[in-house]
Short mmCIF file of C-alpha atoms in Angstrom, two decimals:
data_model
loop_
_atom_site.label_atom_id
_atom_site.label_comp_id
_atom_site.label_asym_id
_atom_site.label_seq_id
_atom_site.Cartn_x
_atom_site.Cartn_y
_atom_site.Cartn_z
CA MET A 207 91.54 101.01 99.39
CA GLY A 208 92.78 101.95 102.75
CA ARG A 209 95.81 100.47 104.41
CA ASN A 210 94.66 98.03 107.22
CA THR A 211 97.14 98.12 109.98
CA GLY A 212 94.79 97.12 112.80
CA LEU A 213 93.75 99.36 115.61
CA PRO A 214 96.22 98.99 118.60
CA ASP A 215 94.55 97.75 121.84
CA ALA A 216 95.43 101.05 123.52
CA LEU A 217 93.33 102.93 121.00
CA GLY A 218 90.32 100.56 121.09
CA HIS A 219 88.23 103.37 122.67
CA LEU A 220 88.31 105.20 119.30
CA ARG A 221 86.30 102.48 117.59
CA ILE A 222 82.59 103.02 117.57
CA ALA A 223 80.82 99.86 118.55
CA THR A 224 77.53 99.27 116.69
CA ASP A 225 75.57 98.55 119.87
CA THR A 226 76.48 101.79 121.75
CA ALA A 227 74.41 104.92 121.91
CA PRO A 228 75.86 108.02 120.28
CA SER A 229 76.38 109.65 123.63
CA ALA A 230 79.02 107.07 124.35
CA TRP A 231 80.88 107.66 121.06
CA PRO A 232 84.33 109.42 121.09
CA ASP A 233 84.27 113.14 120.89
CA ASP A 234 84.19 114.03 117.21
CA THR A 235 84.26 117.85 117.62
CA GLY A 236 86.64 119.34 115.00
CA CYS A 237 86.74 116.14 112.99
CA GLY A 238 85.56 117.58 109.63
CA VAL A 239 87.17 114.88 107.37
CA LEU A 240 85.76 111.49 106.67
CA HIS A 241 87.51 108.74 104.60
CA ILE A 242 85.06 106.12 103.48
CA ASP A 243 86.41 102.89 101.94
CA MET A 244 84.18 100.11 100.60
CA ASP A 245 85.03 96.71 102.07
CA ALA A 246 86.45 94.20 99.45
CA PHE A 247 84.50 96.27 96.91
CA PHE A 248 84.69 94.13 93.74
CA ALA A 249 84.10 90.91 95.59
CA ALA A 250 81.33 92.42 97.59
CA VAL A 251 79.59 93.69 94.40
CA GLU A 252 79.78 90.23 92.92
CA LEU A 253 78.42 88.52 96.03
CA ARG A 254 75.24 90.57 96.07
CA THR A 255 73.87 88.03 93.59
CA ARG A 256 75.70 85.10 94.76
CA GLN A 257 74.66 84.86 98.51
CA GLU A 258 75.52 81.19 98.64
CA LEU A 259 79.15 82.14 98.41
CA VAL A 260 79.18 84.85 101.16
CA ASP A 261 80.87 82.60 103.72
CA LYS A 262 83.29 80.95 101.31
CA PRO A 263 86.63 82.33 100.12
CA VAL A 264 85.91 84.35 96.93
CA ILE A 265 88.53 85.84 94.57
CA VAL A 266 87.75 88.20 91.69
CA ALA A 267 90.41 88.00 89.00
CA GLY A 268 90.95 87.98 85.34
CA SER A 269 91.10 84.73 83.42
CA GLY A 270 94.59 85.24 81.90
CA GLY A 271 97.49 83.17 82.98
CA ARG A 272 99.33 86.18 84.27
CA SER A 273 96.36 87.92 85.84
CA VAL A 274 96.34 89.39 89.30
CA VAL A 275 93.75 89.38 92.08
CA LEU A 276 91.35 92.31 91.63
CA SER A 277 89.66 91.71 94.96
CA ALA A 278 89.40 88.99 97.66
CA ASN A 279 86.65 88.76 100.24
CA TYR A 280 87.56 88.47 103.99
CA PRO A 281 87.34 84.68 104.23
CA ALA A 282 89.91 84.50 101.37
CA ARG A 283 92.11 87.15 103.12
CA GLU A 284 92.38 84.82 106.15
CA PHE A 285 94.48 82.65 103.92
CA GLY A 286 96.88 85.49 103.02
CA VAL A 287 95.23 86.42 99.65
CA ARG A 288 95.59 90.09 98.86
CA SER A 289 94.64 92.41 96.05
CA ALA A 290 97.27 92.74 93.20
CA MET A 291 98.66 89.38 94.09
CA PRO A 292 99.36 87.02 91.14
CA VAL A 293 96.57 84.61 90.75
CA ALA A 294 99.04 81.70 90.68
CA ALA A 295 100.15 82.77 94.14
CA ALA A 296 96.58 83.19 95.34
CA ARG A 297 95.76 79.63 94.18
CA ARG A 298 98.74 78.23 96.18
CA LEU A 299 97.47 80.03 99.40
CA CYS A 300 93.82 79.27 98.89
CA PRO A 301 93.33 76.48 96.34
CA HIS A 302 89.71 75.97 97.39
CA ALA A 303 88.60 79.48 96.78
CA VAL A 304 85.81 80.28 94.28
CA TYR A 305 87.26 82.28 91.41
CA LEU A 306 85.00 84.92 89.69
CA THR A 307 85.77 86.78 86.58
CA PRO A 308 85.02 90.55 86.79
CA THR A 309 81.60 91.69 85.48
CA ARG A 310 82.21 94.48 83.11
CA GLY A 311 80.58 97.88 83.92
CA ILE A 312 78.84 96.92 87.20
CA TYR A 313 81.61 98.29 89.45
CA SER A 314 81.43 101.84 87.92
CA GLU A 315 77.61 101.73 88.22
CA VAL A 316 77.76 100.93 91.91
CA SER A 317 80.56 103.48 92.53
CA THR A 318 78.51 106.20 90.88
CA ALA A 319 75.55 105.35 93.07
CA VAL A 320 77.70 105.29 96.23
CA MET A 321 79.32 108.72 95.35
CA ALA A 322 75.75 110.11 94.83
CA VAL A 323 74.88 109.10 98.49
CA PHE A 324 78.06 110.97 99.72
CA ALA A 325 77.01 114.08 97.70
CA GLU A 326 73.72 114.17 99.53
CA PHE A 327 75.58 115.03 102.72
CA THR A 328 78.28 117.45 101.40
CA PRO A 329 79.35 118.89 97.93
CA LEU A 330 82.96 118.38 99.11
CA VAL A 331 83.63 114.83 97.96
CA GLU A 332 87.08 113.81 96.68
CA PRO A 333 86.95 110.38 94.99
CA LEU A 334 90.20 108.48 95.13
CA SER A 335 89.20 105.45 93.17
CA LEU A 336 86.00 103.61 92.46
CA ASP A 337 85.62 102.44 96.10
CA GLU A 338 86.88 105.24 98.34
CA ALA A 339 86.62 109.00 98.85
CA PHE A 340 87.37 111.75 101.24
CA LEU A 341 84.35 113.99 102.48
CA ASP A 342 84.63 117.33 104.13
CA VAL A 343 81.57 117.58 106.25
CA SER A 344 82.57 120.48 108.45
CA GLY A 345 80.30 123.00 106.52
CA ALA A 346 77.30 120.60 106.61
CA LEU A 347 77.12 120.02 110.29
CA ARG A 348 75.07 123.15 111.19
CA ARG A 349 72.82 122.64 108.06
CA LEU A 350 72.12 119.03 108.94
CA ARG A 351 72.17 119.59 112.76
CA THR A 352 74.35 116.56 113.23
CA THR A 353 77.94 115.41 113.93
CA PRO A 354 80.57 113.82 111.75
CA ALA A 355 80.21 110.45 113.42
CA ARG A 356 76.42 110.48 112.87
CA ILE A 357 76.98 111.27 109.17
CA GLY A 358 79.38 108.41 108.95
CA ALA A 359 76.96 106.08 110.60
CA GLU A 360 74.14 107.13 108.36
CA ILE A 361 76.16 106.76 105.28
CA ARG A 362 77.19 103.24 106.28
CA ALA A 363 73.51 102.36 106.97
CA ARG A 364 72.46 103.73 103.46
CA ILE A 365 75.03 102.00 101.53
CA ALA A 366 74.37 98.68 103.17
CA ALA A 367 70.54 99.08 102.74
CA GLU A 368 70.57 100.62 99.19
CA HIS A 369 73.53 98.82 97.58
CA GLY A 370 74.11 95.63 99.60
CA ILE A 371 77.67 96.25 100.50
CA THR A 372 79.57 97.44 103.54
CA CYS A 373 82.08 100.24 104.08
CA SER A 374 84.49 101.39 106.70
CA VAL A 375 84.74 105.10 107.89
CA GLY A 376 87.63 106.95 109.38
CA ILE A 377 86.79 110.33 110.95
CA ALA A 378 89.54 112.85 111.83
CA PRO A 379 90.59 116.44 111.67
CA VAL A 380 93.04 115.76 108.74
CA LYS A 381 93.03 113.48 105.67
CA PHE A 382 96.04 111.44 106.58
CA ALA A 383 94.61 110.31 109.99
CA ALA A 384 91.17 109.76 108.52
CA LYS A 385 92.50 107.39 105.83
CA LEU A 386 94.51 105.45 108.44
CA ALA A 387 91.50 105.24 110.71
CA SER A 388 89.29 103.80 107.89
CA GLY A 389 91.85 101.10 107.37
CA MET A 390 91.80 100.30 111.04
CA ALA A 391 88.04 100.18 111.08
CA LYS A 392 87.81 97.39 108.58
CA PRO A 393 85.78 95.58 107.89
CA ASP A 394 82.38 97.30 108.32
CA GLY A 395 83.42 99.64 111.13
CA MET A 396 84.06 103.28 112.13
CA VAL A 397 87.01 104.87 114.03
CA VAL A 398 87.07 108.45 115.28
CA VAL A 399 90.33 110.26 115.90
CA PRO A 400 89.67 113.38 118.10
CA PRO A 401 91.90 116.43 117.30
CA GLY A 402 93.69 116.10 120.62
CA GLN A 403 94.52 112.43 120.11
CA VAL A 404 95.95 112.49 116.53
CA ARG A 405 99.55 112.00 117.73
CA GLU A 406 98.55 109.29 120.27
CA PHE A 407 96.76 107.58 117.44
CA LEU A 408 99.74 107.84 114.96
CA HIS A 409 102.79 107.32 117.08
CA PRO A 410 102.59 103.64 117.89
CA LEU A 411 102.23 102.77 114.23
CA PRO A 412 105.14 101.54 111.98
CA VAL A 413 106.84 104.04 109.70
CA SER A 414 105.40 102.02 106.80
CA ALA A 415 101.99 103.52 107.68
CA LEU A 416 103.16 107.03 106.61
CA SER A 417 101.95 108.17 103.28
CA GLY A 418 104.65 108.04 100.74
CA VAL A 419 106.85 105.43 102.51
CA GLY A 420 107.71 102.57 100.12
CA GLN A 421 110.19 99.84 100.46
CA ARG A 422 113.26 101.95 99.73
CA THR A 423 112.21 104.80 102.16
CA ASN A 424 111.20 102.28 104.72
CA ALA A 425 114.58 100.65 104.57
CA ALA A 426 116.38 104.02 104.89
CA LEU A 427 114.36 104.94 108.02
CA GLU A 428 115.00 101.53 109.56
CA ARG A 429 118.71 101.76 108.91
CA ALA A 430 118.56 105.09 110.85
CA GLY A 431 116.80 103.35 113.74
CA LEU A 432 113.42 105.00 113.03
CA ARG A 433 110.82 102.26 113.18
CA THR A 434 107.68 103.92 114.44
CA ILE A 435 105.97 107.16 113.59
CA ALA A 436 106.84 108.34 117.08
CA ASP A 437 110.53 107.96 116.12
CA VAL A 438 110.06 110.06 113.01
CA ALA A 439 108.25 112.73 114.96
CA ALA A 440 111.06 112.92 117.55
CA THR A 441 113.76 113.16 114.96
CA PRO A 442 115.19 116.56 114.30
CA LEU A 443 114.19 117.74 110.81
CA ALA A 444 117.73 118.32 109.68
CA ARG A 445 118.58 114.70 110.45
CA LEU A 446 115.45 113.40 108.76
CA ARG A 447 116.39 115.40 105.65
CA ARG A 448 119.81 113.67 105.56
CA VAL A 449 118.13 110.22 105.87
CA VAL A 450 115.49 110.52 103.19
CA GLY A 451 116.12 113.77 101.35
CA ALA A 452 114.78 117.31 101.97
CA ALA A 453 111.34 117.10 100.46
CA ALA A 454 110.53 113.63 101.89
CA GLY A 455 112.00 114.51 105.25
CA GLU A 456 109.71 117.67 105.59
CA HIS A 457 106.68 115.70 104.29
CA LEU A 458 107.21 112.77 106.76
CA HIS A 459 108.04 115.05 109.72
CA ALA A 460 104.83 116.99 109.20
CA LEU A 461 102.63 113.87 108.98
CA ALA A 462 104.27 112.17 111.96
CA ASN A 463 103.39 115.26 114.00
CA GLY A 464 99.74 115.18 112.78
CA ASP A 465 100.13 118.06 110.33
CA ASP A 466 98.33 117.62 106.97
CA PRO A 467 97.16 120.84 105.39
CA ARG A 468 95.69 119.25 102.35
CA PRO A 469 92.04 120.21 101.81
CA VAL A 470 89.34 117.88 100.47
CA GLU A 471 89.31 118.67 96.73
CA PRO A 472 86.07 117.80 94.92
CA ASP A 473 86.57 116.98 91.26
CA SER A 474 90.32 117.46 91.57
CA PRO A 475 91.88 117.60 88.19
CA ASP A 476 93.70 114.48 86.78
CA LYS A 477 97.26 114.37 88.02
CA SER A 478 98.43 111.71 85.70
CA LEU A 479 97.31 109.43 82.98
CA GLY A 480 98.88 106.10 82.23
CA ALA A 481 98.54 102.61 80.72
CA GLU A 482 100.32 99.36 81.36
CA GLN A 483 100.55 95.75 79.97
CA THR A 484 101.37 92.49 81.50
CA PHE A 485 103.07 89.86 79.27
CA ASP A 486 101.90 86.20 79.14
CA VAL A 487 105.57 85.23 78.99
CA ASP A 488 108.44 87.19 80.57
CA GLN A 489 109.81 89.24 77.74
CA GLY A 490 113.40 90.22 76.89
CA ASP A 491 113.23 90.95 73.16
CA PRO A 492 114.03 94.64 72.68
CA ASP A 493 111.84 94.77 69.59
CA VAL A 494 108.83 93.40 71.31
CA LEU A 495 109.41 95.69 74.30
CA GLY A 496 109.74 98.76 72.00
CA ARG A 497 106.56 97.90 70.08
CA GLU A 498 104.74 97.50 73.37
CA LEU A 499 106.00 100.80 74.69
CA HIS A 500 104.98 102.45 71.48
CA GLY A 501 101.45 101.12 71.74
CA LEU A 502 101.19 102.22 75.35
CA ALA A 503 102.46 105.74 74.34
CA GLN A 504 99.78 105.80 71.59
CA ARG A 505 97.08 104.91 74.10
CA VAL A 506 98.15 107.50 76.62
CA ALA A 507 98.48 110.36 74.06
CA ALA A 508 95.10 109.61 72.57
CA THR A 509 93.51 109.88 75.97
CA LEU A 510 95.38 113.13 76.73
CA ARG A 511 94.12 114.62 73.42
CA ALA A 512 90.51 113.40 74.11
CA LYS A 513 90.61 115.24 77.54
CA GLY A 514 92.25 118.29 76.23
CA LEU A 515 95.30 117.68 78.43
CA ALA A 516 99.01 117.71 77.98
CA GLY A 517 101.89 116.75 80.38
CA LYS A 518 105.54 117.45 81.00
CA THR A 519 106.85 114.35 82.74
CA VAL A 520 107.06 110.84 81.31
CA VAL A 521 107.21 107.92 83.70
CA VAL A 522 108.01 104.35 82.79
CA LYS A 523 107.16 101.43 85.03
CA ILE A 524 109.08 98.24 84.67
CA ARG A 525 108.36 94.96 86.60
CA PHE A 526 110.98 92.33 86.14
CA ALA A 527 110.42 88.60 86.20
CA ASP A 528 111.32 88.38 89.87
CA PHE A 529 108.60 90.96 90.58
CA THR A 530 111.08 93.73 91.27
CA THR A 531 109.34 96.92 90.15
CA ILE A 532 111.02 100.24 89.33
CA THR A 533 109.65 103.54 87.95
CA ARG A 534 111.92 106.05 86.22
CA SER A 535 110.90 109.49 84.95
CA ARG A 536 112.17 112.34 82.78
CA SER A 537 110.78 115.82 82.16
CA LEU A 538 110.37 117.18 78.72
CA PRO A 539 111.27 120.71 77.58
CA ALA A 540 107.56 121.52 77.30
CA ILE A 541 104.13 120.00 77.79
CA THR A 542 102.96 117.48 75.15
CA ASP A 543 100.13 115.22 74.13
CA VAL A 544 102.10 113.73 71.17
CA ALA A 545 102.72 109.95 71.25
CA HIS A 546 105.91 110.27 69.26
CA GLU A 547 107.52 112.43 71.98
CA ILE A 548 106.13 110.28 74.77
CA TYR A 549 107.46 107.17 73.23
CA ALA A 550 110.89 108.59 72.46
CA CYS A 551 111.35 109.54 76.20
CA ALA A 552 109.94 106.28 77.43
CA GLN A 553 112.21 104.25 75.09
CA ALA A 554 115.25 106.20 76.39
CA LEU A 555 114.29 105.36 79.96
CA LEU A 556 113.66 101.74 79.18
CA GLU A 557 117.12 101.43 77.44
CA ALA A 558 118.78 103.10 80.39
CA ASN A 559 117.31 100.75 83.02
CA VAL A 560 117.03 97.33 81.39
CA GLY A 561 120.23 95.44 80.94
CA GLU A 562 120.92 92.77 78.31
CA GLY A 563 119.25 89.43 79.28
CA SER A 564 116.74 91.04 81.61
CA LEU A 565 113.21 89.61 81.43
CA ILE A 566 110.30 91.84 81.95
CA ARG A 567 106.83 90.90 83.18
CA LEU A 568 105.02 94.23 82.90
CA LEU A 569 105.61 97.56 81.18
CA GLY A 570 103.75 100.82 81.90
CA VAL A 571 103.90 104.39 80.59
CA ARG A 572 102.45 107.40 82.38
CA VAL A 573 102.39 111.12 81.83
CA GLU A 574 102.40 113.46 84.84
CA GLY A 575 102.34 117.19 85.51
CA LEU A 576 99.10 117.49 83.54
CA THR A 577 97.63 120.81 82.64
CA ASP A 578 94.97 122.02 80.03
CA ARG A 579 96.65 122.00 76.67
CA ASP A 580 95.42 125.46 76.01
CA GLY A 581 95.92 126.58 79.60
CA GLY A 582 98.88 128.88 78.98
CA GLN A 583 101.94 126.71 79.22
CA GLN A 584 104.09 126.96 76.17
CA LEU A 585 104.12 124.04 73.80
CA ARG A 586 107.11 123.07 71.74
CA LEU A 587 107.61 125.27 68.61
CA ASP A 588 110.10 123.17 66.71
CA ALA A 589 109.24 121.97 63.18
CA ASP A 590 108.56 118.35 63.95
CA GLU A 591 106.12 118.54 66.81
CA PRO A 592 103.13 120.15 64.89
CA ARG A 593 103.54 117.62 62.10
CA TRP A 594 103.47 114.67 64.41
CA ARG A 595 100.53 116.08 66.27
CA ASP A 596 98.63 116.77 63.11
CA ALA A 597 99.16 113.13 61.96
CA GLU A 598 98.02 111.80 65.35
CA LEU A 599 94.93 114.07 65.35
CA ALA A 600 94.09 112.70 61.87
CA ALA A 601 94.53 109.18 63.16
CA ASP A 602 92.19 110.03 66.21
CA THR A 603 89.50 111.16 63.70
CA ALA A 604 89.81 107.98 61.67
CA ARG A 605 89.59 105.79 64.77
CA ASP A 606 86.59 107.67 66.02
CA ARG A 607 84.87 107.00 62.79
CA PHE A 608 86.03 103.54 61.76
CA GLY A 609 87.09 101.90 65.07
CA THR A 610 90.26 101.76 67.20
CA SER A 611 92.11 99.37 64.84
CA ALA A 612 91.55 101.54 61.75
CA VAL A 613 94.83 103.44 62.01
CA ARG A 614 97.97 102.22 63.69
CA PRO A 615 101.68 103.13 63.41
CA ALA A 616 103.48 100.86 61.01
CA SER A 617 105.69 99.55 63.76
CA LEU A 618 102.60 98.11 65.48
CA LEU A 619 101.16 96.42 62.38
CA ARG A 620 103.28 93.36 62.95
CA TRP A 621 101.73 93.08 66.32
CA SER A 622 99.04 90.44 65.87
CA SER A 623 95.98 90.53 68.14
CA THR A 624 96.75 86.96 68.96
CA ASP A 625 100.36 87.45 69.77
CA ARG A 626 101.21 85.08 72.55
CA THR A 627 103.59 87.46 74.26
CA ARG A 628 100.85 89.78 75.41
CA SER A 629 98.49 89.09 78.33
CA GLY A 630 95.01 87.99 77.73
CA ALA A 631 94.11 90.30 80.64
CA ASP A 632 95.31 93.51 79.02
CA HIS A 633 94.99 96.30 81.42
CA GLY A 634 93.09 97.88 78.56
CA GLU A 635 91.55 101.08 79.76
CA THR A 636 93.91 103.98 80.26
CA ASP A 637 93.80 104.70 83.97
CA THR A 638 93.56 108.06 85.64
CA SER A 639 95.32 108.51 89.00
CA ARG A 640 94.12 111.17 91.38
#
């Protein structure tokens, strides 16, 4: 989902009004990248069969006591409700909203159909999630005898007519600007950023709009007096490196000046695989946390093996009771798809970053730096790794044949399926980040 920062009044001419002729649209010559983002996707899909709720605040969320908001329609957003917000907080902001539980499977169905519409215009489609994607249409313009903005308008019309939901489209010469533009087009709009106006478009925006700027980087930039993208663009690269580090400084300086060389990559390989778990009750018992971490490592490793992948970096995500969230990572000596190794690394990271008495709301494990297991990178050759992998492969076979609960590590056998410390809204599916 795109970040909606709102289109500044001075840039209002970049928005395409629905009642204007194409001849009055902004010049989209050289704007080969489209970012298309469904509007309040999960809520919109649910409302297709609940038209009586369209004008009411609607929130899609799990039923567990510690669930978070999956999606909120725009009437609910007017009360401050946002995706990923705890349901308890959403209820305080909008107690009169209609709460719907997610309909399993339907979102993937609609997403697949929407992506198929994109593919009719260009083979260069890079999905970012179920509800958004980049398209490179530069090679399709001559074949279709059209323009980027006309393609965007036709896709919007097709999705509304065929699937009953709306989307917003950002059109620009580079991915970063296109993604920001789609956020500013929301809901159900389209914004074009001509090549000659990329800096004009970016510079009034706050530094938080830059890709990769989280709370910590934002605070560092603000301490240095850098509050807008224009400030970052005007800052000498050497100073920016001192403020946020060499790699981040170069990245932000390039983006602030409108430089984004990343191509649209269709079917880009998985960059990471992870799983996470929210607890029903904030948890501080090291044994419980360790068992949960072990279970997450098992899930991630099994998915890696199923996909023929292995990774080199283990990342642990920890959300404390006060909602402070940290991620910590460590690289392994060689790539792995073995749960035993992933767990050992994750446990070390957990112990190093959670003090005695700390209460934890959520734990996550992710493996990054993925590559094909047989793709040429050396695996570990010590005596233990093959034995652990053989045991886990045997467990995979048993689970495939007899079900997911057929084989579990002994340390997890004490973990009852009704254990009250776990969330009823388990994040369940191992997620793939792109």
